[in-house]
Short mmCIF file of C-alpha atoms and ligand atoms in Angstrom, two decimals:
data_model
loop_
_atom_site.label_atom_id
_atom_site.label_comp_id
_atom_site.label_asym_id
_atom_site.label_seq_id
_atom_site.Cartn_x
_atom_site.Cartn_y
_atom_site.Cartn_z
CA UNK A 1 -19.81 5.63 -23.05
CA UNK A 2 -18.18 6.96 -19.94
CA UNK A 3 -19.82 8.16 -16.51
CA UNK A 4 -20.01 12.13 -15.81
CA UNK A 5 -17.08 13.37 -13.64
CA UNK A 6 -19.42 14.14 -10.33
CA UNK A 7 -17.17 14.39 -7.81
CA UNK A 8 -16.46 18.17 -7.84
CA UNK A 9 -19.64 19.52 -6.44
CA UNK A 10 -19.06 20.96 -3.50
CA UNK A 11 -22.59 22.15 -2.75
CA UNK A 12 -23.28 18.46 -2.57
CA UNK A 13 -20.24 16.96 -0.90
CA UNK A 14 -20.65 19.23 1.94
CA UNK A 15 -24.35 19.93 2.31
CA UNK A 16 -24.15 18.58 5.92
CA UNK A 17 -21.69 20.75 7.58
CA UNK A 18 -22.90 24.60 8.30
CA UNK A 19 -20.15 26.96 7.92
CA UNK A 20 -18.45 26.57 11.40
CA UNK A 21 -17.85 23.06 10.64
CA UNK A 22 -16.47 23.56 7.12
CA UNK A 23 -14.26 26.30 8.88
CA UNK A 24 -13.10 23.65 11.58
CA UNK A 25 -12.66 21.54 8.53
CA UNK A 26 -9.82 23.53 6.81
CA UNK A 27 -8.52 25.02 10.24
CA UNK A 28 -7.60 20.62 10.75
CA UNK A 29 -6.84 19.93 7.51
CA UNK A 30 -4.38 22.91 6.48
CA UNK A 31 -2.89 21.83 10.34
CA UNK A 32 -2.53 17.93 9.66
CA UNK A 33 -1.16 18.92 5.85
CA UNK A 34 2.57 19.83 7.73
CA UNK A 35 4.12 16.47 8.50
CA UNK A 36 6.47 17.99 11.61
CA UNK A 37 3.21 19.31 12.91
CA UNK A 38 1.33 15.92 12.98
CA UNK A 39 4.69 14.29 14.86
CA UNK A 40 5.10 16.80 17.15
CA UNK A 41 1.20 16.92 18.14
CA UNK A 42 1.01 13.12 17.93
CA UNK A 43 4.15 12.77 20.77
CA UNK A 44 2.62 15.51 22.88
CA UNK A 45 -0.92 14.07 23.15
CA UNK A 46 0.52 11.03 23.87
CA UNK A 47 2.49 12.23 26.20
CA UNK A 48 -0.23 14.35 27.89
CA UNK A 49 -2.50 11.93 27.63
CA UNK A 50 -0.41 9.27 29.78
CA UNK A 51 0.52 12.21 31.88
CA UNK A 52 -3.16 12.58 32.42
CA UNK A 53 -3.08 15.99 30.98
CA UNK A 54 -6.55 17.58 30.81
CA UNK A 55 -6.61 17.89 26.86
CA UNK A 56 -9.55 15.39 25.78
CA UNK A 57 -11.41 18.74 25.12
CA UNK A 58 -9.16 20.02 23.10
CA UNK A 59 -8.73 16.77 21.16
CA UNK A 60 -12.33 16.26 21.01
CA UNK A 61 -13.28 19.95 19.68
CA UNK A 62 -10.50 19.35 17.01
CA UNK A 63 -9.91 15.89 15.24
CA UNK A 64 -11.72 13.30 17.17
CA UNK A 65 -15.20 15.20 16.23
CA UNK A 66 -14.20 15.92 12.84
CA UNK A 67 -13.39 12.13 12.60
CA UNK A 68 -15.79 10.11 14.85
CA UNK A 69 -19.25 10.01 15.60
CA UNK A 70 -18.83 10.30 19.41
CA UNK A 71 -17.76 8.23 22.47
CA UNK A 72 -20.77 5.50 22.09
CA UNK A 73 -23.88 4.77 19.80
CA UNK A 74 -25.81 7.02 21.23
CA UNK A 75 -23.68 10.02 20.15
CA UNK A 76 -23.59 8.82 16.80
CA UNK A 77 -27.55 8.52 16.16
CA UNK A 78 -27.65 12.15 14.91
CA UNK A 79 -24.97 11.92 12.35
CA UNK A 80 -26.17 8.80 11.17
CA UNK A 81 -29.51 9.93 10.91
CA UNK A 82 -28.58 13.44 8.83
CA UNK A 83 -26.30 11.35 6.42
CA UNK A 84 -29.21 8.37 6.02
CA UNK A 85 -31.02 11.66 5.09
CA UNK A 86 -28.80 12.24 2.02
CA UNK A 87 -28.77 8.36 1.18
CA UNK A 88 -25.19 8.19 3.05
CA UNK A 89 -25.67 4.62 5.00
CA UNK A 90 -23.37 4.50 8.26
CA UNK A 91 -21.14 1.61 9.53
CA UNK A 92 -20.32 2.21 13.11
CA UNK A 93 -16.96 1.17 13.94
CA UNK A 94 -16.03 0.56 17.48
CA UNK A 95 -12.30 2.46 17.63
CA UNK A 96 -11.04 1.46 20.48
CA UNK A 97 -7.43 0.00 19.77
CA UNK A 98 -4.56 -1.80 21.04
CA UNK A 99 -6.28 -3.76 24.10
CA UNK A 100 -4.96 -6.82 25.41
CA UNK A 101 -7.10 -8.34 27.82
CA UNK A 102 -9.88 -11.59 27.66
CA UNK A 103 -12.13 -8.89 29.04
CA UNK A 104 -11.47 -6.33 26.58
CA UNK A 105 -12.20 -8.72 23.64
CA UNK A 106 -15.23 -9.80 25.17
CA UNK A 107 -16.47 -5.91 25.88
CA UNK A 108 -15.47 -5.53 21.73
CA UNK A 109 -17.61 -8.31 21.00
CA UNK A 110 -20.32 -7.00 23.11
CA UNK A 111 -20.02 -3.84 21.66
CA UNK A 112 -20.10 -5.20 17.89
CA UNK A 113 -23.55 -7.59 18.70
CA UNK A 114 -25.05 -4.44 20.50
CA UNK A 115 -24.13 -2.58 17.08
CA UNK A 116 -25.83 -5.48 14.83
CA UNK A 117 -28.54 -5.62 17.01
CA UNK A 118 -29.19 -2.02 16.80
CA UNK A 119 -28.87 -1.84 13.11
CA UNK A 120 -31.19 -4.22 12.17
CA UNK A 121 -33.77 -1.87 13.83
CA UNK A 122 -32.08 0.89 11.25
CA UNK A 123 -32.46 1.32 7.42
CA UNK A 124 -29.28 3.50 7.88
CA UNK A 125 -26.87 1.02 9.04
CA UNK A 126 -27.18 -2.19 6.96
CA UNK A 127 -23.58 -3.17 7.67
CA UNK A 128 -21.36 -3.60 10.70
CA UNK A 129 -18.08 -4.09 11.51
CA UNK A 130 -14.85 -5.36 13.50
CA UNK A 131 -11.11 -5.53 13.77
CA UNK A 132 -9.75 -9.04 14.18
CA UNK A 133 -7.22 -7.76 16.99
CA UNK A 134 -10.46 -6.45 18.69
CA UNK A 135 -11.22 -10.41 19.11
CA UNK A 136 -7.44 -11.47 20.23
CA UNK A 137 -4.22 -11.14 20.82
CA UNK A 138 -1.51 -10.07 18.07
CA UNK A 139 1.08 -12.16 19.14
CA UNK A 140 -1.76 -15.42 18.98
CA UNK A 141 -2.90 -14.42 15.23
CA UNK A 142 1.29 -14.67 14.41
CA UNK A 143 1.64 -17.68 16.25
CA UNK A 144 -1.23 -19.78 14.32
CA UNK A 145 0.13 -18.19 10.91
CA UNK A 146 3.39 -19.30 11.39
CA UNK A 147 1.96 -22.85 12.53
CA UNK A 148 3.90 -23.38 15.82
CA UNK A 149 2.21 -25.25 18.33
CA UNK A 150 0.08 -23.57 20.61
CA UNK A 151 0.70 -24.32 24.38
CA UNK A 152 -3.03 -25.92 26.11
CA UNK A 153 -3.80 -22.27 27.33
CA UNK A 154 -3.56 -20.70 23.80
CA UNK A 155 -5.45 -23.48 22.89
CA UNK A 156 -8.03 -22.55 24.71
CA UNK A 157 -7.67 -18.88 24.14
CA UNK A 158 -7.56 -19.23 20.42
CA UNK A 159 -10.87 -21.10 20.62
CA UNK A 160 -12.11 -17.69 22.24
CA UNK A 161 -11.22 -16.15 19.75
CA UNK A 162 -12.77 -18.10 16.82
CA UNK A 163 -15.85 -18.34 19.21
CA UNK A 164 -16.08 -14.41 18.97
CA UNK A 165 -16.33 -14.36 15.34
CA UNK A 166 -18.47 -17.13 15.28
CA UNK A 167 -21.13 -15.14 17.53
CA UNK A 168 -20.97 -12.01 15.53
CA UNK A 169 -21.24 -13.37 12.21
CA UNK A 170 -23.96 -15.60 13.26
CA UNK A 171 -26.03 -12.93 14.90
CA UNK A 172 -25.27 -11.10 11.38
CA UNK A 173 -26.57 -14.16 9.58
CA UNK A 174 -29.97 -14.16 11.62
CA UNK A 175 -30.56 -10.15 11.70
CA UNK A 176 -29.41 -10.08 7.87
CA UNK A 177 -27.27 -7.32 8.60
CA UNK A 178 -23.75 -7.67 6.78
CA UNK A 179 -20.61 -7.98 8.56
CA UNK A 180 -17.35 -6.98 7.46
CA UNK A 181 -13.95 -7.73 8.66
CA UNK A 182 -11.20 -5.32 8.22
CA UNK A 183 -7.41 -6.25 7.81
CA UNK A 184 -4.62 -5.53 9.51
CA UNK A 185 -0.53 -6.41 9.37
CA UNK A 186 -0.02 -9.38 6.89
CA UNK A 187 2.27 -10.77 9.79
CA UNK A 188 -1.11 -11.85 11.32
CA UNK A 189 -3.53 -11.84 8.79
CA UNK A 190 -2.69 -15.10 7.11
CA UNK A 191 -5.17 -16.74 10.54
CA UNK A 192 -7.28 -14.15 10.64
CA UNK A 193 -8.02 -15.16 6.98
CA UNK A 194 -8.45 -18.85 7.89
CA UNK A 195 -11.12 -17.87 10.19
CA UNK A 196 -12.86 -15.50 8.02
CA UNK A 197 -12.86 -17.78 5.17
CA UNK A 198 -14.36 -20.57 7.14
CA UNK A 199 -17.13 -18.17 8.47
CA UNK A 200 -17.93 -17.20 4.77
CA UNK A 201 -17.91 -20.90 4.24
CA UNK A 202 -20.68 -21.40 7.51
CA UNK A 203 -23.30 -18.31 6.99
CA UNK A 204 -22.38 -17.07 3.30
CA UNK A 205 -25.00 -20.24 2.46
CA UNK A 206 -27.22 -18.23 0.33
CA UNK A 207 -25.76 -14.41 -0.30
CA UNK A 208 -22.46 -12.97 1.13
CA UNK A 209 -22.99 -11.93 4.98
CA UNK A 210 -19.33 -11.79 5.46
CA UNK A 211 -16.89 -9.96 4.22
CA UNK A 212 -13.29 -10.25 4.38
CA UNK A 213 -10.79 -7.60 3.39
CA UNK A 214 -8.04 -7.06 0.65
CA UNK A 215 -5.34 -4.65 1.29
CA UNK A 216 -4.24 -4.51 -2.40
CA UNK A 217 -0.74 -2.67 -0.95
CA UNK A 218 0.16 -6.50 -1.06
CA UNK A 219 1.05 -7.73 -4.29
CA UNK A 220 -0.33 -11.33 -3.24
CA UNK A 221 -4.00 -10.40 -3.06
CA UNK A 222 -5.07 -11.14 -6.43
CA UNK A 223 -4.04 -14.90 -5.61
CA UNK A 224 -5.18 -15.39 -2.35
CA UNK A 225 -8.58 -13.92 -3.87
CA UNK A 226 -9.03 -16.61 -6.61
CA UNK A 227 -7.65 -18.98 -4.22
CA UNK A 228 -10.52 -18.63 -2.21
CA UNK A 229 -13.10 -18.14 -5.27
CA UNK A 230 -12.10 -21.51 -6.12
CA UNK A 231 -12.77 -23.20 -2.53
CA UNK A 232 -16.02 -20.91 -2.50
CA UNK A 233 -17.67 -22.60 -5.54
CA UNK A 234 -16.15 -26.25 -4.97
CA UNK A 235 -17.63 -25.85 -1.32
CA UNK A 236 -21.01 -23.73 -2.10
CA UNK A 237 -20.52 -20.51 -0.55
CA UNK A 238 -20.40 -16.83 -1.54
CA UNK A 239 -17.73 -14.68 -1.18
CA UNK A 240 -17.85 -11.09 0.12
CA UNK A 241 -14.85 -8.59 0.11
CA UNK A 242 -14.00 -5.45 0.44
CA UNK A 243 -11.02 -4.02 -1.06
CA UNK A 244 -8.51 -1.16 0.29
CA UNK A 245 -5.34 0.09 -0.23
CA UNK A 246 -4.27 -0.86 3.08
CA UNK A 247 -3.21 1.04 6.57
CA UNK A 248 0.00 0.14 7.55
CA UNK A 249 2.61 0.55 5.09
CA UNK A 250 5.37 2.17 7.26
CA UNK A 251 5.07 -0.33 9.61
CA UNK A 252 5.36 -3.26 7.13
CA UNK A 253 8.13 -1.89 5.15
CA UNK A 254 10.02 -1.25 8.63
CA UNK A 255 9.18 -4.91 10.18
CA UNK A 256 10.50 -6.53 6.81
CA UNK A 257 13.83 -4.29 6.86
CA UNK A 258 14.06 -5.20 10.55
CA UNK A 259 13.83 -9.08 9.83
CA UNK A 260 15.63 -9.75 6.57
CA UNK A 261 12.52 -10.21 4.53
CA UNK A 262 10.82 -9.40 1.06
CA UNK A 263 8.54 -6.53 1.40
CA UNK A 264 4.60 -7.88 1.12
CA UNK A 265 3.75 -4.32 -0.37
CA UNK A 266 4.00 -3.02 -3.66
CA UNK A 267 7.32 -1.64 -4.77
CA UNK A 268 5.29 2.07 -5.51
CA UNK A 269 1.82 3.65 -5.27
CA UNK A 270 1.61 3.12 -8.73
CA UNK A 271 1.95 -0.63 -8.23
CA UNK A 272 -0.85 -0.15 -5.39
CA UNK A 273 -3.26 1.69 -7.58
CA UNK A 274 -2.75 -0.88 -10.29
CA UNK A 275 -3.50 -4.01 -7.76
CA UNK A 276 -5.83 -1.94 -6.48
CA UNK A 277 -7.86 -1.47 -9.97
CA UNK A 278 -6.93 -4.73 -11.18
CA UNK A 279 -8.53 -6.57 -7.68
CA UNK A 280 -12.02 -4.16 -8.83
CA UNK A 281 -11.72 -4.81 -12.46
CA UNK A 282 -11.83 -8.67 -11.34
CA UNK A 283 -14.50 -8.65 -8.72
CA UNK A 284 -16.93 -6.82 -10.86
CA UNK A 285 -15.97 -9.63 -13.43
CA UNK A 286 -17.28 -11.94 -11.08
CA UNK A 287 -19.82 -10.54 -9.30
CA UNK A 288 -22.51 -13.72 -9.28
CA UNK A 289 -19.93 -15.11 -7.15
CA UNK A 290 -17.99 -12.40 -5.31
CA UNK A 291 -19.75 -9.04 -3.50
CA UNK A 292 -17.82 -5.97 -3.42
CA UNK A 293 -17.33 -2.82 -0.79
CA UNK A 294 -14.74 -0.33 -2.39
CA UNK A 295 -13.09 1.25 0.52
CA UNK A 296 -11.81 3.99 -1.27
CA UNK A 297 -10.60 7.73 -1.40
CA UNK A 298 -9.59 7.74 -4.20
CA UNK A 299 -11.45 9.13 -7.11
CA UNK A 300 -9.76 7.61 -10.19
CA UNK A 301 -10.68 4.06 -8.39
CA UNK A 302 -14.14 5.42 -7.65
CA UNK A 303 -14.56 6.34 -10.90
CA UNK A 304 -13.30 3.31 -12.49
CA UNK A 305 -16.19 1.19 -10.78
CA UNK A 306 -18.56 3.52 -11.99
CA UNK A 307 -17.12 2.83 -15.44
CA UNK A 308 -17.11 -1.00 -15.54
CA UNK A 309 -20.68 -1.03 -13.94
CA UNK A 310 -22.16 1.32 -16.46
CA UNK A 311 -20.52 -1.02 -19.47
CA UNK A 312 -21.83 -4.63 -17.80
CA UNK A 313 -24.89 -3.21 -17.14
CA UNK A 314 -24.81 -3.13 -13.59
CA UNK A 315 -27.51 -1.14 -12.02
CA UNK A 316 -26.20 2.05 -10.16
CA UNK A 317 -28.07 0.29 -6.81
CA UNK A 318 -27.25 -3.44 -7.45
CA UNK A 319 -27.07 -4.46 -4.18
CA UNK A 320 -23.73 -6.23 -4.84
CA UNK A 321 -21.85 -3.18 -5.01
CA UNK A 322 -21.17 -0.88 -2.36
CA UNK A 323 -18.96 2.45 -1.74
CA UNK A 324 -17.27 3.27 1.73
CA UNK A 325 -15.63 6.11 2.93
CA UNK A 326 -14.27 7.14 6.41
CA UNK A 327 -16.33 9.75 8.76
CA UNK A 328 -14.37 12.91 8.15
CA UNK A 329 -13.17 12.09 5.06
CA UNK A 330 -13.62 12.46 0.87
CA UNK A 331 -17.35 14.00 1.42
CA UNK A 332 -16.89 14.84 -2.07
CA UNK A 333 -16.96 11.33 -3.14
CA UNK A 334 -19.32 9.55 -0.68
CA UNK A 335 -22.34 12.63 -0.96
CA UNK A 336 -22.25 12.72 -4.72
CA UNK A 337 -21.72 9.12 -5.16
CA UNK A 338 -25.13 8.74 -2.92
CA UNK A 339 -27.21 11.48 -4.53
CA UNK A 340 -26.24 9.64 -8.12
CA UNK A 341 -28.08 6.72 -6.68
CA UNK A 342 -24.95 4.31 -5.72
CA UNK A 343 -24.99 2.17 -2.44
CA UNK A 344 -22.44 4.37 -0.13
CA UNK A 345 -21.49 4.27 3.61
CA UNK A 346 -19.40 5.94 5.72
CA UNK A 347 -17.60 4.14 8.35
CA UNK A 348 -18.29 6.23 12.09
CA UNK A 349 -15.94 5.12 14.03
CA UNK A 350 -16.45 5.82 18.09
CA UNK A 351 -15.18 4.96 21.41
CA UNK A 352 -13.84 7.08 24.52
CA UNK A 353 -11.42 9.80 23.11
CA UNK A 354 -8.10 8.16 24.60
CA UNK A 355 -8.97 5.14 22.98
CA UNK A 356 -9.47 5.62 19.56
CA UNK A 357 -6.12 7.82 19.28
CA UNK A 358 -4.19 5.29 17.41
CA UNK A 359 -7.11 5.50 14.91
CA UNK A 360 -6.78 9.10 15.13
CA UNK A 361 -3.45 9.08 14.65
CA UNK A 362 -3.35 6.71 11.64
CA UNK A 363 -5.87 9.39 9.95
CA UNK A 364 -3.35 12.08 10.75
CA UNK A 365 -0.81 10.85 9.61
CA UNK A 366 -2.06 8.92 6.48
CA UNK A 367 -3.11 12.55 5.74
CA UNK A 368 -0.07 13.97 5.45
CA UNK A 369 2.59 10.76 4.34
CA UNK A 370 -0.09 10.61 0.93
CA UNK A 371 0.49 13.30 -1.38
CA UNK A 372 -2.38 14.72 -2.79
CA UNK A 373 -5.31 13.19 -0.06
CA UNK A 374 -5.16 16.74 2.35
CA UNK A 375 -4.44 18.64 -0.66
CA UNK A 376 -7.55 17.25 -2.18
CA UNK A 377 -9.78 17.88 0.70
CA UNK A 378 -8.24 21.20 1.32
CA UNK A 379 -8.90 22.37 -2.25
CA UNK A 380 -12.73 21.50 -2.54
CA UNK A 381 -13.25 22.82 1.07
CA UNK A 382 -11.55 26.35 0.07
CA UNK A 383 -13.93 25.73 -3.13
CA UNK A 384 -16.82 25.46 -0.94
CA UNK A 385 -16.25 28.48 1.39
CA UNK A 386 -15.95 30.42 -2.08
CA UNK A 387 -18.97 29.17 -3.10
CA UNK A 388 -20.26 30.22 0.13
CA UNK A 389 -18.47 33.30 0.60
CA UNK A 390 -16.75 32.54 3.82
C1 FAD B 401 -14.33 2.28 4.30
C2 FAD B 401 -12.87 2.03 4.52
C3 FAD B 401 -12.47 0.90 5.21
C4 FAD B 401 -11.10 0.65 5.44
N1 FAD B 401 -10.71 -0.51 6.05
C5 FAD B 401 -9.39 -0.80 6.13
C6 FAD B 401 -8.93 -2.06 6.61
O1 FAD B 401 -9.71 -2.94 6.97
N2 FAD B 401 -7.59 -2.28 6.68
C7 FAD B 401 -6.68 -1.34 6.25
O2 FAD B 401 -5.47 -1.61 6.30
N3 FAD B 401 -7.08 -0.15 5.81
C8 FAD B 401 -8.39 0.14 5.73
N4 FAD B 401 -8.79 1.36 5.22
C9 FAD B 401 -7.77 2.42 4.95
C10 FAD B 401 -7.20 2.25 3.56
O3 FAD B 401 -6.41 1.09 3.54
C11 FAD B 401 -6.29 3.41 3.12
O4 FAD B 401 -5.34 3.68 4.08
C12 FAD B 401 -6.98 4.69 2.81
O5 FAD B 401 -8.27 4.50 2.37
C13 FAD B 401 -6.19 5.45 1.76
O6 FAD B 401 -6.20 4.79 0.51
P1 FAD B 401 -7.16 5.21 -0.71
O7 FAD B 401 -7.61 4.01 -1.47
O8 FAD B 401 -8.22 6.04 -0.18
O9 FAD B 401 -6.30 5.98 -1.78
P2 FAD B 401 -5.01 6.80 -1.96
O10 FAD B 401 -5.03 7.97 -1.07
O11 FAD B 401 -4.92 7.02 -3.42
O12 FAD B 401 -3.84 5.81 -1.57
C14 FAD B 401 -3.11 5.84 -0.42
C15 FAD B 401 -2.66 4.44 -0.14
O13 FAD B 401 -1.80 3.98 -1.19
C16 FAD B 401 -0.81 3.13 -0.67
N5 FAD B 401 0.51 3.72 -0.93
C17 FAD B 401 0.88 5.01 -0.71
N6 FAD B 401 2.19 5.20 -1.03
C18 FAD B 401 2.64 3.99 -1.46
C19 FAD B 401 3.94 3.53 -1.88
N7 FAD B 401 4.99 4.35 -1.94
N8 FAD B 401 4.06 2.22 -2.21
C20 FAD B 401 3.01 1.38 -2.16
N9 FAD B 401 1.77 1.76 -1.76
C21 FAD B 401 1.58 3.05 -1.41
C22 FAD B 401 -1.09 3.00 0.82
O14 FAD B 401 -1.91 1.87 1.02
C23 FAD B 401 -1.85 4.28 1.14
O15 FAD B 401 -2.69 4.16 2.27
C24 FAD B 401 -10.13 1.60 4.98
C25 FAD B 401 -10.55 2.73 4.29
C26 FAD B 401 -11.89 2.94 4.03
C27 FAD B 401 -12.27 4.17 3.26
#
């Protein structure tokens, strides 16, 4: 028994995009394929942006509309709407990166109980999202990891902090809209877990609202997981997770180099892809207790969870089990996955242009440091403009 191979249908995977977009498409992807190109176009926006350079057109009419939904919710409604059309759910992400102040983490956690809010008026957007360093400060996540004492005004900052999560998730809890946390560098994530596990513990009562995330780059996933499956049933509460690969390799590999210690990532990709499937393999295992998103673009991953449900017998919709993709990214996957009937949705990340270019950025470049990914994309679109007869 195995599951039909669905994921080269290009008719499908790009249904949405007339033939100017699929030509923007490969025009950005063949660009972002040479690795000189993306460093030498990251350092001049940068530069020009600082420099106050007039080029948010240009960035906008290139990769920020191919990857985001616009600058605010608003923007996004008509994407979201033609994808909801094509049983594509959206999960609008709130971009904006790299901010420091008490007022900026309040404005993020406006912005994330505006987007709950707003979804639970939508079928389309069932879940939301938030970055834990949208909340707080870096240096005050590493500081409670490490357990050194905080001094009374971090105190009282870090109690900001775990207020902010405590107000989104609970507005989740009461609009039934699901939350999930993403996951950033392990050097902070260890408190950012802490909190996350105790809001799983305080409105995951009856189903999984919350959702923490697994970068399975880390070899140490698989424990923490069952670690926390084990608190979960001696305490009462559901677990939910979603499960990546994980962003920030580079800069993990670098930081440990830099300070003398053993790498948290896996020594290859293979060793990723392995954690990766074995974290899966696991959760579906144990679905009564633990809900699943698969962050994925990959399609051997994808279509290993299409596998293991078809064998236990999960249904194709069980609302357990859910798909995610980026805006901008593995169409191919998300579109067919959705028109076979599985729970899929695409994150949309927006904010104002200059603030979401570290997110831009990461997509860039995580385009061109993984072999195969642009390759991939740049094959089925040249597919798809045969097919069309671009
Ligand atoms: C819906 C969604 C949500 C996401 N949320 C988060 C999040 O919260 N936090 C986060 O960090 N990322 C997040 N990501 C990004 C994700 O971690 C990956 O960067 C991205 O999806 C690429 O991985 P992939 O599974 O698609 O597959 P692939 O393209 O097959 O794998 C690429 C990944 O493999 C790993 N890898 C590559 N080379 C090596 C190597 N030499 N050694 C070890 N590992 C290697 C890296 O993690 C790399 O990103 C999210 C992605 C999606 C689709």
């Amino acid at each position: 028994m195995s599951v039909e191979k669905i994921f080269n249908n290009t008719e499908i995977a790009f249904q949405l995009k007339n033939d100017s977009e699929l030509e923007r498409a490969y025009f950005l992807f063949k660009m972002i394929s040479h690795q000189p190109l993306v460093r030498i176009g990251t350092a001049a926006t940068n530069f020009a942006l600082k420099a106050n350079l007039p080029v948010e057109g240009l960035i906008r009419s290139t990769v920020f509309d191919h990857f985001c939904g616009g600058v605010n919710e608003d923007d996004c409604l008509p994407v979201i709407e033609k994808m909801h059309s094509k049983g594509v759910s959206s999960v609008l992400d709130y971009s904006v990166e790299g901010k420091e102040s008490e007022e900026q983490f309040d404005n993020a956690l406006n912005k994330t109980l505006e987007i709950i809010n707003f979804a639970e008026q939508k079928v389309a957007m069932p879940i939301a999202v938030f970055k834990p360093t949208g909340f707080g400060r870096i240096y005050l996540y590493e500081k409670k990891g490490l357990r050194l004492d905080f001094t009374n005004d971090e105190e009282l900052e870090w109690n900001r902090v775990v207020g902010r999560y405590d107000e989104a998730c609970k507005l989740a809890k009461e609009k039934d809209v699901l939350i999930l946390i993403d996951a950033e560098e392990s050097w902070m994530q260890d408190a950012a877990d802490a909190i996350v596990d105790d809001m799983m513990k305080k409105y995951n009562t009856e189903k999984p609202i919350v959702f923490n995330t697994l970068q399975t780059y880390r070899w140490d996933r698989l424990d923490y997981l069952k670690h926390i499956q084990k608190r979960a049933k001696n305490e009462g509460f559901k677990l939910g997770m979603k499960i990546v690969r994980g962003a920030y390799m580079e800069k993990e590999r670098e930081r440990a180099d830099e300070k003398g210690y053993p790498s948290p990532i896996c020594r290859n990709k293979q060793a990723t892809d392995e954690n990766f499937n074995n974290v899966l393999t696991y959760i579906l295992d144990n679905l009564s207790d633990i809900s699943l998103f698969i962050g994925t673009h990959n399609e051997e991953s994808s279509y290993l969870a299409m596998e293991i449900m078809l064998k236990k017998n999960i249904s194709i919709n069980d609302n357990r089990v859910w798909f995610g993709q980026l805006y901008g990214m593995s169409d191919h996957i998300s579109f067919n996955l959705a028109t076979a009937g599985y729970n899929v949705a695409k994150y949309v990340p927006f904010g104002p242009v200059k603030d979401v270019m570290p997110y831009l950025i990461r997509r860039a470049e995580e385009n061109t440091s993984v072999a195969g990914q642009t390759s991939r994309e740049l094959n089925l679109i040249k597919q798809e403009r045969k097919r069309r007869k671009i």
